[in-house]
Amino acid sequence: MAYTVPKLTDYSAAALEKAARECVGACTGEAAEVRNDAELKAFRDRWMARKNGILTQINDLWLKGAPKEAKREAGIRVNELKARITELVEGAHVAGSGGDSLVAERVDISLPGVRRPIGAEHPVMRTWREIVGVFQKLGYSVAEGPVVETDYYNFEALNFPPNHPARDTQDTLFIAGQQSKPQRERLLLRTHTSPVQIRTMEKMRPPIRIVIPGTVHRNDPPDASHSPMFHQIEGLAVDTNITFGDLKGTLDHAMKALFGSSVKTHFRPSFFPFTEPSAELYVTCFICGGSGKRGADPCRPCKQSGWIEVLGCGMVDPNVFEFVKDNGYDPKKVSGFAFGMGVDRLALLKYGVDDLQYFFQGDVRFLQQFG
Ligand code: PHE
């Protein structure tokens, strides 16, 4: 027999519950019986019609008829019931596989499809690839090495003697629990890519020309220009008769290839334990073109100097060759140059990003700009 809305006399929680259950049961049953579009419409009207639909009747019979003290509770129950019935009625569809169901289940081909976002190369990785590419065209090959390194490769074989103050400039993150080992075997996170110079020379006899991209770590709190993790690209060329002139010519060419043929380069004396002499390479600021000004404003990236420091470099110190002497690197016979640059810093300058942290937060809105 078709469901009719009963009058309620008992407004106890149990009675309300039972009445609601019967109503939902009836609606579920009728929804399953719908065979075509006409029946679907009749079913919807029977339950939802404003005028005398079942929900309207429930409102009138159960709510309006409720005694004052039961009104609140009945209101809550009736609202729950209405939500449930609405859900059932809206979810109802024509059963079976007749022509009508095709209409009901028709796909709207005019709706936009699901967009799969296309990824973009991360600006740091793009800069990394560009730098490596410039040296590959000059005949350099790529070498890599471990991020967790020993004291020997990160310091000792690079002519940082134990306890030498130059170690302090590297803000090293050490791996815990290494004290029982001899110092040279203790593990740390490499602070630069230079240890791969030694590792490569142990494996390959001269002549060599390599670039070494990789991740490095230092104990620097993150801020707009520092990160405990960053990227470097190292270079090493060793042969007979390599001179400082070769170093200057190679790096001048590389800077022009990276930043445009109008940049000028400039070398200032510096110090690294593993190169002698050592230098820092500056290029004319590619933001202000070397003028130190942006319109009427001072140029911030170069601090108005017109020059930007891009890397450290120098001639390989003969003391470094001593550590790999037995593999053909006799300091009396070979010479070489090395350089190391920070990829992230160059990416910041290249793309005019003012905070290094954007590179590492993984915010898609930031990265999309490079798509
Ligand atoms: N390793 C040095 C640094 O991280 C850079 C460098 C590399 C300097 C090679 C000279 C030669 O600061």
CSV table of C-alpha atoms and ligand atoms in Angstrom, one decimal:
chain,number,residue,atom,x,y,z
A,1,MET,CA,0.0,0.0,0.0
A,2,ALA,CA,1.3,3.4,-0.8
A,3,TYR,CA,2.8,5.4,2.0
A,4,THR,CA,0.7,8.1,3.6
A,5,VAL,CA,1.9,10.5,6.3
A,6,PRO,CA,0.6,9.4,9.7
A,7,LYS,CA,-0.6,11.8,12.3
A,8,LEU,CA,1.7,11.8,15.3
A,9,THR,CA,0.3,11.6,18.8
A,10,ASP,CA,3.4,10.4,20.6
A,11,TYR,CA,6.3,12.8,20.3
A,12,SER,CA,8.9,10.8,22.2
A,13,ALA,CA,12.3,10.4,20.6
A,14,ALA,CA,11.6,6.7,19.9
A,15,ALA,CA,8.3,7.4,18.2
A,16,LEU,CA,9.8,10.2,16.0
A,17,GLU,CA,12.6,7.9,15.1
A,18,LYS,CA,10.2,5.1,14.1
A,19,ALA,CA,8.1,7.5,12.0
A,20,ALA,CA,11.2,8.9,10.2
A,21,ARG,CA,12.5,5.4,9.5
A,22,GLU,CA,9.2,4.3,7.9
A,23,CYS,CA,9.1,7.4,5.8
A,24,VAL,CA,12.7,7.0,4.5
A,25,GLY,CA,12.0,3.3,3.9
A,26,ALA,CA,8.9,4.2,1.8
A,27,CYS,CA,10.8,6.8,-0.2
A,28,THR,CA,13.7,4.4,-0.9
A,29,GLY,CA,11.3,1.7,-2.0
A,30,GLU,CA,9.5,4.1,-4.4
A,31,ALA,CA,12.7,5.4,-5.8
A,32,ALA,CA,13.7,1.9,-6.8
A,33,GLU,CA,10.4,1.4,-8.6
A,34,VAL,CA,10.8,4.3,-11.0
A,35,ARG,CA,10.8,2.9,-14.6
A,36,ASN,CA,10.6,5.9,-16.9
A,37,ASP,CA,10.8,9.7,-17.1
A,38,ALA,CA,7.1,10.1,-16.5
A,39,GLU,CA,7.3,8.0,-13.3
A,40,LEU,CA,10.3,9.9,-12.2
A,41,LYS,CA,8.5,13.1,-12.5
A,42,ALA,CA,5.4,11.8,-10.6
A,43,PHE,CA,7.7,10.4,-7.9
A,44,ARG,CA,9.4,13.8,-7.5
A,45,ASP,CA,6.1,15.6,-7.3
A,46,ARG,CA,4.6,13.2,-4.8
A,47,TRP,CA,7.5,13.8,-2.4
A,48,MET,CA,8.6,17.3,-3.1
A,49,ALA,CA,5.7,19.3,-4.4
A,50,ARG,CA,5.2,22.4,-2.4
A,51,LYS,CA,1.5,22.0,-2.5
A,52,ASN,CA,0.6,18.9,-0.6
A,53,GLY,CA,3.9,16.9,-1.4
A,54,ILE,CA,4.8,14.5,1.3
A,55,LEU,CA,7.5,16.8,2.8
A,56,THR,CA,4.9,19.6,3.0
A,57,GLN,CA,2.5,17.2,4.7
A,58,ILE,CA,5.1,16.2,7.2
A,59,ASN,CA,5.8,19.8,8.0
A,60,ASP,CA,2.1,20.4,8.6
A,61,LEU,CA,1.2,17.2,10.4
A,62,TRP,CA,4.3,16.6,12.5
A,63,LEU,CA,5.6,20.0,13.2
A,64,LYS,CA,2.7,22.3,13.4
A,65,GLY,CA,0.7,19.7,15.3
A,66,ALA,CA,3.5,19.2,17.9
A,67,PRO,CA,2.8,20.2,21.5
A,68,LYS,CA,4.9,23.2,22.6
A,69,GLU,CA,7.5,21.3,24.7
A,70,ALA,CA,8.1,18.8,21.8
A,71,LYS,CA,8.5,21.4,19.1
A,72,ARG,CA,12.3,21.9,19.3
A,73,GLU,CA,13.1,18.2,19.2
A,74,ALA,CA,10.5,17.5,16.5
A,75,GLY,CA,12.0,20.5,14.4
A,76,ILE,CA,15.4,18.9,14.5
A,77,ARG,CA,14.1,15.5,13.5
A,78,VAL,CA,12.0,16.8,10.7
A,79,ASN,CA,14.9,18.8,9.3
A,80,GLU,CA,17.1,15.7,9.3
A,81,LEU,CA,14.4,13.8,7.6
A,82,LYS,CA,13.8,16.5,4.9
A,83,ALA,CA,17.5,16.5,4.1
A,84,ARG,CA,17.5,12.7,3.8
A,85,ILE,CA,14.4,12.6,1.6
A,86,THR,CA,15.6,15.4,-0.6
A,87,GLU,CA,18.8,13.5,-1.1
A,88,LEU,CA,16.9,10.3,-2.1
A,89,VAL,CA,14.6,12.1,-4.5
A,90,GLU,CA,17.4,14.0,-6.1
A,91,GLY,CA,19.5,10.9,-6.5
A,92,ALA,CA,16.7,8.9,-8.0
A,93,HIS,CA,17.0,7.9,-11.6
A,94,VAL,CA,15.2,5.7,-14.1
A,95,ALA,CA,16.2,2.1,-13.6
A,96,GLY,CA,16.9,-0.5,-16.3
A,97,SER,CA,18.4,0.3,-19.7
A,98,GLY,CA,15.5,1.6,-21.8
A,99,GLY,CA,15.7,4.7,-24.0
A,100,ASP,CA,14.7,6.9,-21.0
A,101,SER,CA,17.8,5.9,-19.0
A,102,LEU,CA,20.0,7.1,-21.8
A,103,VAL,CA,18.3,10.5,-21.5
A,104,ALA,CA,18.8,10.5,-17.7
A,105,GLU,CA,22.4,9.4,-17.9
A,106,ARG,CA,23.3,11.5,-20.9
A,107,VAL,CA,26.8,13.0,-20.8
A,108,ASP,CA,27.0,16.7,-21.3
A,109,ILE,CA,29.8,16.9,-23.9
A,110,SER,CA,29.8,20.7,-23.7
A,111,LEU,CA,31.2,20.7,-20.2
A,112,PRO,CA,34.9,21.6,-20.0
A,113,GLY,CA,37.2,18.6,-19.5
A,114,VAL,CA,39.4,17.9,-16.5
A,115,ARG,CA,42.6,19.9,-17.0
A,116,ARG,CA,45.8,18.2,-16.2
A,117,PRO,CA,48.2,20.9,-15.2
A,118,ILE,CA,51.5,20.9,-17.2
A,119,GLY,CA,54.6,20.9,-15.0
A,120,ALA,CA,57.3,23.6,-15.4
A,121,GLU,CA,61.0,23.2,-14.9
A,122,HIS,CA,62.0,24.6,-11.5
A,123,PRO,CA,64.0,27.8,-12.0
A,124,VAL,CA,67.0,26.4,-10.0
A,125,MET,CA,67.1,23.3,-12.1
A,126,ARG,CA,66.8,25.3,-15.3
A,127,THR,CA,69.7,27.5,-14.2
A,128,TRP,CA,71.7,24.3,-13.3
A,129,ARG,CA,71.0,22.8,-16.7
A,130,GLU,CA,72.0,26.0,-18.5
A,131,ILE,CA,75.3,26.3,-16.6
A,132,VAL,CA,76.2,22.7,-17.2
A,133,GLY,CA,75.2,23.1,-20.9
A,134,VAL,CA,77.6,26.0,-21.4
A,135,PHE,CA,80.6,23.8,-20.1
A,136,GLN,CA,79.5,20.7,-22.0
A,137,LYS,CA,79.7,22.7,-25.2
A,138,LEU,CA,83.3,23.4,-24.3
A,139,GLY,CA,84.0,19.7,-23.9
A,140,TYR,CA,83.5,19.3,-20.2
A,141,SER,CA,81.9,16.1,-18.8
A,142,VAL,CA,79.7,15.9,-15.8
A,143,ALA,CA,80.8,14.2,-12.5
A,144,GLU,CA,78.9,13.7,-9.3
A,145,GLY,CA,79.7,12.7,-5.8
A,146,PRO,CA,78.0,11.9,-2.4
A,147,VAL,CA,76.2,14.5,-0.3
A,148,VAL,CA,77.2,12.7,2.9
A,149,GLU,CA,81.0,13.1,2.7
A,150,THR,CA,84.0,12.3,4.9
A,151,ASP,CA,86.2,15.0,6.6
A,152,TYR,CA,89.0,13.8,4.3
A,153,TYR,CA,87.3,14.7,1.0
A,154,ASN,CA,85.5,17.8,2.2
A,155,PHE,CA,88.5,19.3,4.0
A,156,GLU,CA,91.7,17.5,4.4
A,157,ALA,CA,92.5,16.6,0.8
A,158,LEU,CA,91.5,20.1,-0.1
A,159,ASN,CA,94.3,21.5,2.0
A,160,PHE,CA,92.2,22.4,5.0
A,161,PRO,CA,94.5,20.9,7.7
A,162,PRO,CA,92.8,19.7,10.9
A,163,ASN,CA,91.8,22.6,13.1
A,164,HIS,CA,92.7,25.1,10.4
A,165,PRO,CA,90.6,28.3,10.9
A,166,ALA,CA,89.4,28.2,7.2
A,167,ARG,CA,87.2,25.3,8.2
A,168,ASP,CA,85.2,27.8,10.2
A,169,THR,CA,84.1,29.6,7.1
A,170,GLN,CA,82.1,26.6,6.0
A,171,ASP,CA,79.5,26.3,8.8
A,172,THR,CA,79.5,22.5,8.6
A,173,LEU,CA,76.7,20.2,9.6
A,174,PHE,CA,78.3,17.1,11.1
A,175,ILE,CA,76.7,13.6,11.3
A,176,ALA,CA,76.2,12.7,15.0
A,177,GLY,CA,78.0,9.9,16.7
A,178,GLN,CA,81.3,9.9,14.7
A,179,GLN,CA,83.7,10.8,17.6
A,180,SER,CA,85.1,7.3,17.9
A,181,LYS,CA,86.4,7.4,14.3
A,182,PRO,CA,89.7,9.0,13.2
A,183,GLN,CA,88.9,12.6,12.1
A,184,ARG,CA,89.4,12.0,8.4
A,185,GLU,CA,86.7,9.3,8.4
A,186,ARG,CA,84.1,11.3,10.2
A,187,LEU,CA,81.0,11.9,8.2
A,188,LEU,CA,79.4,15.3,7.5
A,189,LEU,CA,77.1,16.9,4.9
A,190,ARG,CA,79.4,18.3,2.2
A,191,THR,CA,79.7,22.1,2.4
A,192,HIS,CA,80.7,22.5,-1.2
A,193,THR,CA,81.1,20.4,-4.4
A,194,SER,CA,84.9,20.6,-4.2
A,195,PRO,CA,85.4,17.2,-2.6
A,196,VAL,CA,84.3,15.7,-6.0
A,197,GLN,CA,87.5,17.3,-7.5
A,198,ILE,CA,89.5,14.8,-5.4
A,199,ARG,CA,87.2,11.9,-6.0
A,200,THR,CA,87.3,12.4,-9.8
A,201,MET,CA,91.1,12.8,-9.8
A,202,GLU,CA,91.4,9.5,-7.9
A,203,LYS,CA,89.5,7.8,-10.7
A,204,MET,CA,90.6,9.6,-13.8
A,205,ARG,CA,94.1,10.4,-14.9
A,206,PRO,CA,94.8,13.8,-16.4
A,207,PRO,CA,93.9,15.6,-18.7
A,208,ILE,CA,90.4,16.2,-17.2
A,209,ARG,CA,87.7,18.8,-17.7
A,210,ILE,CA,84.7,18.3,-15.6
A,211,VAL,CA,81.7,20.2,-14.1
A,212,ILE,CA,80.2,18.9,-10.9
A,213,PRO,CA,76.7,20.0,-10.1
A,214,GLY,CA,75.2,19.0,-6.7
A,215,THR,CA,73.4,19.8,-3.4
A,216,VAL,CA,75.4,21.1,-0.5
A,217,HIS,CA,74.5,22.0,3.1
A,218,ARG,CA,75.6,24.6,5.6
A,219,ASN,CA,74.5,25.5,9.1
A,220,ASP,CA,72.8,28.7,8.0
A,221,PRO,CA,69.3,29.5,9.2
A,222,PRO,CA,66.9,30.1,6.2
A,223,ASP,CA,66.3,33.7,5.2
A,224,ALA,CA,65.9,35.7,2.0
A,225,SER,CA,69.5,34.9,0.9
A,226,HIS,CA,70.5,31.8,2.9
A,227,SER,CA,69.3,28.2,3.0
A,228,PRO,CA,70.8,25.2,4.9
A,229,MET,CA,70.6,23.4,1.5
A,230,PHE,CA,71.6,24.9,-1.8
A,231,HIS,CA,73.2,24.0,-5.1
A,232,GLN,CA,76.7,24.5,-6.5
A,233,ILE,CA,78.4,23.8,-9.8
A,234,GLU,CA,82.1,23.1,-9.6
A,235,GLY,CA,84.5,23.1,-12.4
A,236,LEU,CA,87.9,21.5,-12.7
A,237,ALA,CA,90.4,21.5,-15.6
A,238,VAL,CA,93.8,19.8,-15.3
A,239,ASP,CA,96.4,19.4,-18.0
A,240,THR,CA,99.9,20.3,-18.8
A,241,ASN,CA,100.4,24.1,-19.0
A,242,ILE,CA,97.0,25.3,-17.8
A,243,THR,CA,97.4,28.9,-16.9
A,244,PHE,CA,95.5,31.7,-15.1
A,245,GLY,CA,94.8,33.0,-18.6
A,246,ASP,CA,92.9,29.8,-19.5
A,247,LEU,CA,90.9,30.3,-16.3
A,248,LYS,CA,90.0,33.9,-17.2
A,249,GLY,CA,89.2,33.1,-20.8
A,250,THR,CA,87.0,30.1,-19.9
A,251,LEU,CA,85.0,31.9,-17.3
A,252,ASP,CA,84.7,35.1,-19.3
A,253,HIS,CA,83.2,33.0,-22.1
A,254,ALA,CA,80.9,31.2,-19.7
A,255,MET,CA,79.5,34.4,-18.2
A,256,LYS,CA,78.8,35.8,-21.6
A,257,ALA,CA,77.1,32.6,-22.7
A,258,LEU,CA,74.9,32.7,-19.5
A,259,PHE,CA,74.1,36.4,-19.1
A,260,GLY,CA,74.6,37.9,-22.5
A,261,SER,CA,77.5,38.9,-24.6
A,262,SER,CA,77.6,42.4,-23.2
A,263,VAL,CA,78.6,41.4,-19.6
A,264,LYS,CA,82.1,42.3,-18.5
A,265,THR,CA,84.1,40.1,-16.0
A,266,HIS,CA,86.4,41.2,-13.3
A,267,PHE,CA,88.6,39.1,-11.0
A,268,ARG,CA,89.5,40.2,-7.4
A,269,PRO,CA,92.0,38.4,-5.2
A,270,SER,CA,90.6,36.1,-2.6
A,271,PHE,CA,91.5,33.1,-0.6
A,272,PHE,CA,90.6,29.4,-0.7
A,273,PRO,CA,92.9,26.7,0.8
A,274,PHE,CA,92.7,24.6,-2.3
A,275,THR,CA,93.5,27.2,-4.9
A,276,GLU,CA,96.6,29.5,-5.2
A,277,PRO,CA,96.2,32.2,-6.4
A,278,SER,CA,92.5,32.5,-5.7
A,279,ALA,CA,90.0,35.0,-7.0
A,280,GLU,CA,86.3,36.0,-6.9
A,281,LEU,CA,84.7,36.6,-10.2
A,282,TYR,CA,82.4,39.6,-10.6
A,283,VAL,CA,80.2,40.3,-13.6
A,284,THR,CA,78.6,43.6,-14.6
A,285,CYS,CA,75.2,43.7,-12.9
A,286,PHE,CA,72.8,42.3,-15.5
A,287,ILE,CA,69.9,44.0,-13.7
A,288,CYS,CA,71.2,47.6,-14.1
A,289,GLY,CA,73.8,46.9,-16.8
A,290,GLY,CA,76.6,48.1,-14.6
A,291,SER,CA,75.3,51.6,-13.9
A,292,GLY,CA,74.3,50.9,-10.3
A,293,LYS,CA,70.9,52.5,-10.9
A,294,ARG,CA,67.5,51.5,-11.9
A,295,GLY,CA,65.9,54.6,-13.3
A,296,ALA,CA,66.1,57.1,-10.5
A,297,ASP,CA,66.4,54.3,-7.8
A,298,PRO,CA,69.5,52.6,-6.6
A,299,CYS,CA,70.0,49.0,-8.0
A,300,ARG,CA,69.6,46.6,-5.0
A,301,PRO,CA,71.0,43.3,-6.4
A,302,CYS,CA,74.5,44.9,-6.9
A,303,LYS,CA,74.2,47.3,-4.0
A,304,GLN,CA,74.7,50.2,-6.5
A,305,SER,CA,78.2,48.9,-7.3
A,306,GLY,CA,77.4,47.8,-10.8
A,307,TRP,CA,79.2,44.5,-10.1
A,308,ILE,CA,77.8,41.1,-8.9
A,309,GLU,CA,80.0,38.4,-7.4
A,310,VAL,CA,79.2,35.1,-9.1
A,311,LEU,CA,81.8,32.6,-8.1
A,312,GLY,CA,85.1,31.6,-6.4
A,313,CYS,CA,88.0,30.3,-8.4
A,314,GLY,CA,91.7,29.9,-8.7
A,315,MET,CA,94.6,27.7,-9.8
A,316,VAL,CA,94.6,24.3,-8.2
A,317,ASP,CA,97.0,24.4,-5.2
A,318,PRO,CA,100.0,22.0,-5.6
A,319,ASN,CA,99.2,20.7,-2.1
A,320,VAL,CA,95.9,19.3,-3.5
A,321,PHE,CA,97.7,17.5,-6.3
A,322,GLU,CA,99.9,15.9,-3.7
A,323,PHE,CA,96.9,13.9,-2.4
A,324,VAL,CA,96.4,12.3,-5.9
A,325,LYS,CA,100.0,12.4,-7.1
A,326,ASP,CA,100.1,8.6,-7.6
A,327,ASN,CA,97.3,8.9,-10.2
A,328,GLY,CA,99.3,11.0,-12.6
A,329,TYR,CA,98.9,14.4,-10.9
A,330,ASP,CA,102.5,15.3,-10.2
A,331,PRO,CA,102.4,19.0,-9.3
A,332,LYS,CA,105.6,19.5,-11.2
A,333,LYS,CA,104.1,18.2,-14.4
A,334,VAL,CA,100.4,19.3,-14.3
A,335,SER,CA,98.5,22.4,-13.5
A,336,GLY,CA,94.9,23.3,-13.4
A,337,PHE,CA,92.1,25.7,-12.4
A,338,ALA,CA,88.9,25.2,-10.5
A,339,PHE,CA,85.8,27.3,-9.8
A,340,GLY,CA,82.6,26.9,-7.9
A,341,MET,CA,79.3,28.8,-8.2
A,342,GLY,CA,76.0,29.0,-6.3
A,343,VAL,CA,73.2,28.0,-8.6
A,344,ASP,CA,70.4,29.3,-6.4
A,345,ARG,CA,71.9,32.8,-6.1
A,346,LEU,CA,72.4,33.0,-9.9
A,347,ALA,CA,68.8,31.8,-10.4
A,348,LEU,CA,67.6,34.5,-8.0
A,349,LEU,CA,69.4,37.2,-9.9
A,350,LYS,CA,68.5,35.9,-13.3
A,351,TYR,CA,64.8,35.7,-12.6
A,352,GLY,CA,64.6,38.8,-10.3
A,353,VAL,CA,63.3,36.8,-7.4
A,354,ASP,CA,63.7,38.6,-4.1
A,355,ASP,CA,63.5,35.8,-1.6
A,356,LEU,CA,65.5,32.5,-1.8
A,357,GLN,CA,62.9,30.7,0.3
A,358,TYR,CA,60.4,30.8,-2.6
A,359,PHE,CA,62.5,28.3,-4.4
A,360,PHE,CA,62.1,25.7,-1.7
A,361,GLN,CA,58.5,26.1,-0.5
A,362,GLY,CA,56.9,24.2,-3.3
A,363,ASP,CA,54.1,26.8,-3.7
A,364,VAL,CA,52.6,26.1,-7.1
A,365,ARG,CA,51.5,29.7,-7.6
A,366,PHE,CA,55.2,30.7,-7.5
A,367,LEU,CA,56.4,27.9,-9.7
A,368,GLN,CA,53.6,28.5,-12.3
A,369,GLN,CA,55.3,31.8,-13.3
A,370,PHE,CA,58.1,29.8,-14.8
A,371,GLY,CA,55.8,27.6,-16.9
B,1,PHE,N1,84.2,25.6,-2.8
B,1,PHE,C1,84.3,27.0,-2.8
B,1,PHE,C2,83.1,27.5,-1.9
B,1,PHE,O1,82.1,26.8,-1.7
B,1,PHE,C3,84.2,27.6,-4.1
B,1,PHE,C4,85.4,27.3,-5.0
B,1,PHE,C5,85.4,26.2,-5.8
B,1,PHE,C6,86.5,28.2,-4.9
B,1,PHE,C7,86.6,26.0,-6.6
B,1,PHE,C8,87.6,27.9,-5.7
B,1,PHE,C9,87.7,26.8,-6.5
B,1,PHE,O2,83.1,28.6,-1.5
